[in-house]
mmCIF file of C-alpha atoms in Angstrom:
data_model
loop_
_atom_site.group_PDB
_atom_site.id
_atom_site.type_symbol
_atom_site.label_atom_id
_atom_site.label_comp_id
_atom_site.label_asym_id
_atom_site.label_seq_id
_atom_site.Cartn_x
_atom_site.Cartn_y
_atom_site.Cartn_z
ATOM 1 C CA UNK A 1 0.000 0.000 0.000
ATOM 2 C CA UNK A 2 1.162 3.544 -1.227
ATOM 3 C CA UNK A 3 0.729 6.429 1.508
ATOM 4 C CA UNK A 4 0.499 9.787 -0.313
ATOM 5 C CA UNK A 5 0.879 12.676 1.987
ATOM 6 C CA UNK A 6 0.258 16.381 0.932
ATOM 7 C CA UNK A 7 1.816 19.191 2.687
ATOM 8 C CA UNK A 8 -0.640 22.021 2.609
ATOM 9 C CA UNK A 9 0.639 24.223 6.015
ATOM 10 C CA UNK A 10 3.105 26.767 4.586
ATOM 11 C CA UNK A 11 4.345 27.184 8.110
ATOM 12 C CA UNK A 12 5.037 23.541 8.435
ATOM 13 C CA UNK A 13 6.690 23.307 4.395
ATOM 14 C CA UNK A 14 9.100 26.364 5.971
ATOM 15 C CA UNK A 15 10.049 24.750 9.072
ATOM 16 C CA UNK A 16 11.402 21.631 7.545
ATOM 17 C CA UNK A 17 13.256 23.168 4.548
ATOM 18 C CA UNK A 18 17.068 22.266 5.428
ATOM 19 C CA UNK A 19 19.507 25.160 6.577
ATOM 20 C CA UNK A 20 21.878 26.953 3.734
ATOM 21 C CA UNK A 21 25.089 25.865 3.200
ATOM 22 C CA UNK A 22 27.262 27.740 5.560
ATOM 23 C CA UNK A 23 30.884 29.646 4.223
ATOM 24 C CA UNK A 24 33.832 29.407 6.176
ATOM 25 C CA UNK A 25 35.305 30.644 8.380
ATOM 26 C CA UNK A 26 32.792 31.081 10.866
ATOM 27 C CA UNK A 27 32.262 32.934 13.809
ATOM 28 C CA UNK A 28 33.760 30.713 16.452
ATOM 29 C CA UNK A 29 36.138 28.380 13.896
ATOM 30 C CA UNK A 30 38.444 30.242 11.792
ATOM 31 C CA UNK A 31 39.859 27.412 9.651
ATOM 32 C CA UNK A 32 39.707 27.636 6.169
ATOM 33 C CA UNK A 33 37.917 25.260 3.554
ATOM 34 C CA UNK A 34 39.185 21.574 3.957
ATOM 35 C CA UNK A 35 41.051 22.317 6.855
ATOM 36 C CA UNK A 36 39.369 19.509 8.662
ATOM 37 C CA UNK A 37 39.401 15.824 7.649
ATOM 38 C CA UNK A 38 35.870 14.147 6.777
ATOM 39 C CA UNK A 39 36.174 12.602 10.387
ATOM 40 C CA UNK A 40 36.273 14.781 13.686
ATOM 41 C CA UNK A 41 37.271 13.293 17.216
ATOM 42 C CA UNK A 42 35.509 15.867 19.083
ATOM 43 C CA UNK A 43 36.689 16.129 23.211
ATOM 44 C CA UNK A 44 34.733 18.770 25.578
ATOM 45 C CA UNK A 45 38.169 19.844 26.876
ATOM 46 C CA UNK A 46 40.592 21.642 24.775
ATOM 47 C CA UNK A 47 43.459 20.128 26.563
ATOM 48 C CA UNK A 48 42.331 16.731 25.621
ATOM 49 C CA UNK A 49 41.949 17.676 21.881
ATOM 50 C CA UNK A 50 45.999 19.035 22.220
ATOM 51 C CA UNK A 51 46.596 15.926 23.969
ATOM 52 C CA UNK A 52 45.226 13.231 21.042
ATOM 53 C CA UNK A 53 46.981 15.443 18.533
ATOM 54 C CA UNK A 54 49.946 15.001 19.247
ATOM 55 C CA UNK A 55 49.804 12.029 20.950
ATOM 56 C CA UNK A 56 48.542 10.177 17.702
ATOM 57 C CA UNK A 57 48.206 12.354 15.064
ATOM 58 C CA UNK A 58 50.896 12.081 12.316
ATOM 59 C CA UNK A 59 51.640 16.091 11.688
ATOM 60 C CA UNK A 60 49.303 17.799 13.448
ATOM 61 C CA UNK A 61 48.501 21.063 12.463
ATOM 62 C CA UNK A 62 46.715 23.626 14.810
ATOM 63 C CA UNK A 63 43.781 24.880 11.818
ATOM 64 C CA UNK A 64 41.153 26.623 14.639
ATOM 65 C CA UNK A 65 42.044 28.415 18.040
ATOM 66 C CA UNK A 66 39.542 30.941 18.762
ATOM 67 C CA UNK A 67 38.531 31.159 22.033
ATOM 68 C CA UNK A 68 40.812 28.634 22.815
ATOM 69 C CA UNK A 69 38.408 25.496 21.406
ATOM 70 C CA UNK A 70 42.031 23.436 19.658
ATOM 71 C CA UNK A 71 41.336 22.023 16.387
ATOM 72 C CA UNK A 72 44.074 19.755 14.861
ATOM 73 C CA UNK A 73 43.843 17.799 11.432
ATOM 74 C CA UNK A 74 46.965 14.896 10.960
ATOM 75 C CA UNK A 75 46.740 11.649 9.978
ATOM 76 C CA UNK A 76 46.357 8.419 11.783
ATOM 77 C CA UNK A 77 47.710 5.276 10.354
ATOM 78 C CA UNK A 78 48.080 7.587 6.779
ATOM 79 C CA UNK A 79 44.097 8.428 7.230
ATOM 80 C CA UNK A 80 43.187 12.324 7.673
ATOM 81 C CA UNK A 81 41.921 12.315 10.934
ATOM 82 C CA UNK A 82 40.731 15.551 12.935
ATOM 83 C CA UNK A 83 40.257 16.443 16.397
ATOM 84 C CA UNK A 84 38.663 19.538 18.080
ATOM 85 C CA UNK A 85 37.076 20.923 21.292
ATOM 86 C CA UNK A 86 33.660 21.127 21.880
ATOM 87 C CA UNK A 87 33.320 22.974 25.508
ATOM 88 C CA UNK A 88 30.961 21.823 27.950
ATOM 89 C CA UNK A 89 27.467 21.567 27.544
ATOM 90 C CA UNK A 90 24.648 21.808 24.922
ATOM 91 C CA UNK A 91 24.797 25.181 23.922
ATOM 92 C CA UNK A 92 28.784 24.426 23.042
ATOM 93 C CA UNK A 93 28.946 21.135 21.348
ATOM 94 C CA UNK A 94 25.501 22.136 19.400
ATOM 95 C CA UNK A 95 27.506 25.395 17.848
ATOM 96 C CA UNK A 96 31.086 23.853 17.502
ATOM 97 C CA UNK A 97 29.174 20.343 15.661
ATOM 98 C CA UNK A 98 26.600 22.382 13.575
ATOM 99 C CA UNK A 99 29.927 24.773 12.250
ATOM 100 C CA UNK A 100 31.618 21.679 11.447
ATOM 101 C CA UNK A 101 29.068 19.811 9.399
ATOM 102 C CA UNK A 102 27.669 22.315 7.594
ATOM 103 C CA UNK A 103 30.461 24.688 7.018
ATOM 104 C CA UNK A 104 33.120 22.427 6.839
ATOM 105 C CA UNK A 105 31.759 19.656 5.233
ATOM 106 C CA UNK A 106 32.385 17.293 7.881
ATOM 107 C CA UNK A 107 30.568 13.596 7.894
ATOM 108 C CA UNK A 108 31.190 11.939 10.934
ATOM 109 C CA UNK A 109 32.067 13.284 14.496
ATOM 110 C CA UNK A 110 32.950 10.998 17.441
ATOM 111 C CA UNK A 111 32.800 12.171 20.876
ATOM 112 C CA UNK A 112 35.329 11.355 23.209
ATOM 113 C CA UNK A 113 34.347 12.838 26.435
ATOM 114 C CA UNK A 114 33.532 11.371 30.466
ATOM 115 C CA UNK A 115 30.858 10.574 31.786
ATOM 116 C CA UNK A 116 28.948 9.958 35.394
ATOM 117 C CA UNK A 117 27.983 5.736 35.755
ATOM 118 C CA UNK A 118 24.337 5.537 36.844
ATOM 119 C CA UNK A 119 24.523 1.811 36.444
ATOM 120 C CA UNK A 120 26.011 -0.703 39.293
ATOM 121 C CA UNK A 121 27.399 -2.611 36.578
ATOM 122 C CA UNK A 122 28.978 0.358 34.278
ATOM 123 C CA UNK A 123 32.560 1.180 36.745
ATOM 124 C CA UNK A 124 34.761 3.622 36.561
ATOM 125 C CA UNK A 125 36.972 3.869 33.616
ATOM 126 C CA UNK A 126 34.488 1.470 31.775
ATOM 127 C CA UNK A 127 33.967 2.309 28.129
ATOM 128 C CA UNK A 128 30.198 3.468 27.549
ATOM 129 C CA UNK A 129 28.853 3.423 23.753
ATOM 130 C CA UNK A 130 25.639 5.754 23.561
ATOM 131 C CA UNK A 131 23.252 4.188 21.922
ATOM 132 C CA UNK A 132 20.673 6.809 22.453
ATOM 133 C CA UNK A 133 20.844 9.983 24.405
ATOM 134 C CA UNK A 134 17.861 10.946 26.891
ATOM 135 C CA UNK A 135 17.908 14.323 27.927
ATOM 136 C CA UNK A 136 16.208 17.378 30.120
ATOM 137 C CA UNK A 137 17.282 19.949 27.151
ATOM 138 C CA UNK A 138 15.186 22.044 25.606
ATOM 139 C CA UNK A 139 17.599 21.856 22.289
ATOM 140 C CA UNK A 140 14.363 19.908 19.904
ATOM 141 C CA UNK A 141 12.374 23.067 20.699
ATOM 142 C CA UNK A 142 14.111 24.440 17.562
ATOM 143 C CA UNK A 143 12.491 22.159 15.154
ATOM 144 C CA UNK A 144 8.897 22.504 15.984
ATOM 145 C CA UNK A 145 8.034 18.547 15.903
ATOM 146 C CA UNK A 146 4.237 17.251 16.856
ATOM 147 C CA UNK A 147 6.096 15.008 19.487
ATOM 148 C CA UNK A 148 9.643 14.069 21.650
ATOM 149 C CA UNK A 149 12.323 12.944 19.001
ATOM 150 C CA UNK A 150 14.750 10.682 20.324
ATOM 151 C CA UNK A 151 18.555 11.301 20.147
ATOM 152 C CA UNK A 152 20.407 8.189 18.483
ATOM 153 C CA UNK A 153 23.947 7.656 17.257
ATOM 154 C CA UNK A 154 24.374 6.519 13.706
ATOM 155 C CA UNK A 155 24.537 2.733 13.661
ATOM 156 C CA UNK A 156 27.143 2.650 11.250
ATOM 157 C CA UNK A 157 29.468 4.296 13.636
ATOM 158 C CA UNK A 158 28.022 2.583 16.580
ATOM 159 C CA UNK A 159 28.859 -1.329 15.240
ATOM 160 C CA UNK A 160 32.116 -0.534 13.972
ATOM 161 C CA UNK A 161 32.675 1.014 17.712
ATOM 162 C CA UNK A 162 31.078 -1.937 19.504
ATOM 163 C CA UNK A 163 33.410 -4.458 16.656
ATOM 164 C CA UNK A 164 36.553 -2.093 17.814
ATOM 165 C CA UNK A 165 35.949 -2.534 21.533
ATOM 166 C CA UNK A 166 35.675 -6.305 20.675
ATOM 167 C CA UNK A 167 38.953 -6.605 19.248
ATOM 168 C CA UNK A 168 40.878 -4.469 21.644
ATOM 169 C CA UNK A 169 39.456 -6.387 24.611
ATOM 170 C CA UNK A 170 38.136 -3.383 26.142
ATOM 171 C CA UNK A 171 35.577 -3.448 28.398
ATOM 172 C CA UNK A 172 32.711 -1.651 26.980
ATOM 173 C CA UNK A 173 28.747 -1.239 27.286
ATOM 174 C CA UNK A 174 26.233 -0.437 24.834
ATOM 175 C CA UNK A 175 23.305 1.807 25.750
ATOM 176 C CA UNK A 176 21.294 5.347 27.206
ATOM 177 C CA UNK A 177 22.967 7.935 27.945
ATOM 178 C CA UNK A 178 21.801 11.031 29.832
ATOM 179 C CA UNK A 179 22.156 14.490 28.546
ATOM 180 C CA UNK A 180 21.709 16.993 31.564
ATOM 181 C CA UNK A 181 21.517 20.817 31.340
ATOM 182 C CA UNK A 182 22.516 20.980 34.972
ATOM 183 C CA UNK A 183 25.737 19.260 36.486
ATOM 184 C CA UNK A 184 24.527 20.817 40.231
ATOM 185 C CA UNK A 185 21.001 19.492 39.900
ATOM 186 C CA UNK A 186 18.678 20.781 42.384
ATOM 187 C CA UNK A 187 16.898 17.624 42.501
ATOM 188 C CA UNK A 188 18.516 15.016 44.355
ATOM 189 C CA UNK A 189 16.611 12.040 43.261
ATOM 190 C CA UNK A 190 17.053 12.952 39.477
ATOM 191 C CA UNK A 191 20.057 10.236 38.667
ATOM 192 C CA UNK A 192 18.156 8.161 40.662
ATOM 193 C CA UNK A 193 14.985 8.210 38.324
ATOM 194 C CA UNK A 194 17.073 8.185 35.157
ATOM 195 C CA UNK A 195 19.261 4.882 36.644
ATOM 196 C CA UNK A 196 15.590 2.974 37.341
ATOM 197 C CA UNK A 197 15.021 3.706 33.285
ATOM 198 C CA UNK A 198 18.190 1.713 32.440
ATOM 199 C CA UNK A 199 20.059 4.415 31.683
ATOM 200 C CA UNK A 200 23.730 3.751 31.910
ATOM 201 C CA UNK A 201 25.416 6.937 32.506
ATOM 202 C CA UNK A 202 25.564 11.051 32.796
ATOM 203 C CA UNK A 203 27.169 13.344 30.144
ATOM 204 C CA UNK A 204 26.471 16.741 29.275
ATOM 205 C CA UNK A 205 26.859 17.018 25.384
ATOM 206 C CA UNK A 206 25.758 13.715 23.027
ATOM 207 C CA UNK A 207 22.005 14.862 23.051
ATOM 208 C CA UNK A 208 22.661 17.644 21.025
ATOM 209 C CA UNK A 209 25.252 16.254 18.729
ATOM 210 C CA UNK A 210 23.160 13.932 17.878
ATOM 211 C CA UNK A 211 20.244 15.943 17.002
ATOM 212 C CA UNK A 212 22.686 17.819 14.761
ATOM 213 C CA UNK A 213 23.901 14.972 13.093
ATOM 214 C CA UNK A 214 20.063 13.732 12.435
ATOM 215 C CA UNK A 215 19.040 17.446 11.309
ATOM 216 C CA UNK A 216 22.091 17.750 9.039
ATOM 217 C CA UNK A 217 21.960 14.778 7.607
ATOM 218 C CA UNK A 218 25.781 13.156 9.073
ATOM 219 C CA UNK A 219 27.028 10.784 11.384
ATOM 220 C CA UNK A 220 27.420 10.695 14.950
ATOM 221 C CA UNK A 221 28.716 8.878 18.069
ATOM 222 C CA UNK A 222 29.278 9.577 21.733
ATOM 223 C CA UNK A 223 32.011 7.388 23.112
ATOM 224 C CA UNK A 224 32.704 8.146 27.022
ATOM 225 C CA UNK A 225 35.008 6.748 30.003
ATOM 226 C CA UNK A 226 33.005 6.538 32.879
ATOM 227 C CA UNK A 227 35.301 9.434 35.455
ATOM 228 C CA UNK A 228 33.159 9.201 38.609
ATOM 229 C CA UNK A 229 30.604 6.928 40.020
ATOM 230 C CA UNK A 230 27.671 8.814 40.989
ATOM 231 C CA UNK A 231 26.289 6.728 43.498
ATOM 232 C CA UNK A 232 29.056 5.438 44.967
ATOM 233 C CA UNK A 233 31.445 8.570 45.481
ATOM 234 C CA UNK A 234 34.284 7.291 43.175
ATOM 235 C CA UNK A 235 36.290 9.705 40.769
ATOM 236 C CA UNK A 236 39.098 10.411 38.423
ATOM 237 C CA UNK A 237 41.359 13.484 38.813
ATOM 238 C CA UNK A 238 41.139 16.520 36.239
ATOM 239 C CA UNK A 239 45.052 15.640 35.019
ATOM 240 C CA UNK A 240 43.526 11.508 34.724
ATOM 241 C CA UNK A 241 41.046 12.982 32.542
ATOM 242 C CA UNK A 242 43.015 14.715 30.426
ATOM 243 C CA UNK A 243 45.868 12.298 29.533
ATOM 244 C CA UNK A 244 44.794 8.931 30.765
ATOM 245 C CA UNK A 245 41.714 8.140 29.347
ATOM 246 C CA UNK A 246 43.615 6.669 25.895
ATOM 247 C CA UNK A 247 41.196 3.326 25.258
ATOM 248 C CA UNK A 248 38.812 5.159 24.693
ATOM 249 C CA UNK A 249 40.956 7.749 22.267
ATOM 250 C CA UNK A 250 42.713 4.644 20.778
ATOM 251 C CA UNK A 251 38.966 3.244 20.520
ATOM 252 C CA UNK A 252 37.697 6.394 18.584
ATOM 253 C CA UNK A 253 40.636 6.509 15.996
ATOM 254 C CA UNK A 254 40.568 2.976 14.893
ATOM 255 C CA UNK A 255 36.548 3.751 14.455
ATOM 256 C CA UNK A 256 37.363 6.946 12.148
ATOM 257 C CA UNK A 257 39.789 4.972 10.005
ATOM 258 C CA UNK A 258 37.569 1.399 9.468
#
């Protein structure tokens, strides 16, 4: 059976029409055309973005630096490989992502960012894969839908992760993450709620990414190391964050070059 549907609301036919192709540079990325590699590690801390660079990058080259948010394109194993900041939060990652696929011409970011475990089974320095990214942002508002869309990676991205963490041994889990607007939450029962839902850990960014990556039409996956155990009072220091958290680097590179 053939479903025709006929789009008669010119509100509605003006709401959905895709975004124009942005021209770099923009306002908060000052790289030039095909300064970034089709592929984009993307890290909430700038430090961390230096760090992969030139860590694993094969001739890094600094291509964005305003307002401090790194952005280095190299190669990895002879594969053009990128990696830049995306700040904390929503509001960030949404800007910093949306710049890079439509301006740049970017298909596929990875984030490689920490997390808060929810779960008893998820411990710290586990590997989390989001599947899906529930959320208390307000970020869909923007697109006007009859209804709550749901945040998802792209599969693609996601199996060749999950096949990755496979091969490297790593130990890895495969499901919800929460997006939260608010890291000092007011409500002290709300990881609680989101834990009984199944959802594995906390993050601050993927939500939006994702929605970016559905809007725009490109690829995207959140790949976290759990830092701190909510429930139980166990954390990583800010340095361990920064430099130690490599599987899960290592993880995301061999994804951007399979």
């Amino acid at each position: 059976m053939t479903y025709i549907f006929e789009v008669t609301d010119e509100r509605m036919e003006r709401k959905m029409k895709k975004p124009e192709k942005m021209t770099p540079p923009t306002a908060h990325n000052e790289a030039k055309p095909g300064d970034f590699a089709k592929t984009v590690l993307m890290p909430g801390d700038p430090r961390r973005a230096e760090f992969i660079a030139k860590t694993y990058l094969e001739s890094p080259r600094l291509v964005n630096n305003v307002r401090g948010v790194n952005g280095y394109t190299g190669t990895y194993k002879g594969v053009p490989v990128s990696v830049m900041a995306s700040g904390m939060g929503v509001p960030s990652i949404g800007i910093y992502s949306y710049e890079l696929f439509n301006a740049y011409d970017v298909d596929n970011i990875i984030r490689v960012g920490s997390a808060g475990s929810i779960a008893p089974d998820v411990k710290l320095r586990d590997i989390v894969l989001g599947m899906g990214a529930c959320t208390n942002t307000a970020y869909a508002g923007q697109y006007g839908l009859r209804g709550t869309f749901a945040p998802t990676a792209s599969y693609a991205l996601l199996k060749k992760a999950a096949d990755a963490a496979e091969k490297m041994g790593l130990t890895y889990h495969v499901g919800n993450l929460l997006t939260s607007d608010t890291f000092y939450s007011a409500d002290q029962t709300e990881a609680e709620d989101w834990a009984a839902m199944g959802v594995k850990a906390i993050e601050m960014e993927a939500a939006a990414l994702y929605m970016n990556a559905a809007y725009l039409g490109k690829n995207a996956l959140a790949i976290c190391t759990i830092s701190d155990e909510v429930f139980t009072g166990r954390v990583t220091t800010p340095e361990e964050r920064q430099n130690t958290f490599t599987q899960m680097m290592e993880l995301a590179l061999e994804v951007s070059i399979s």
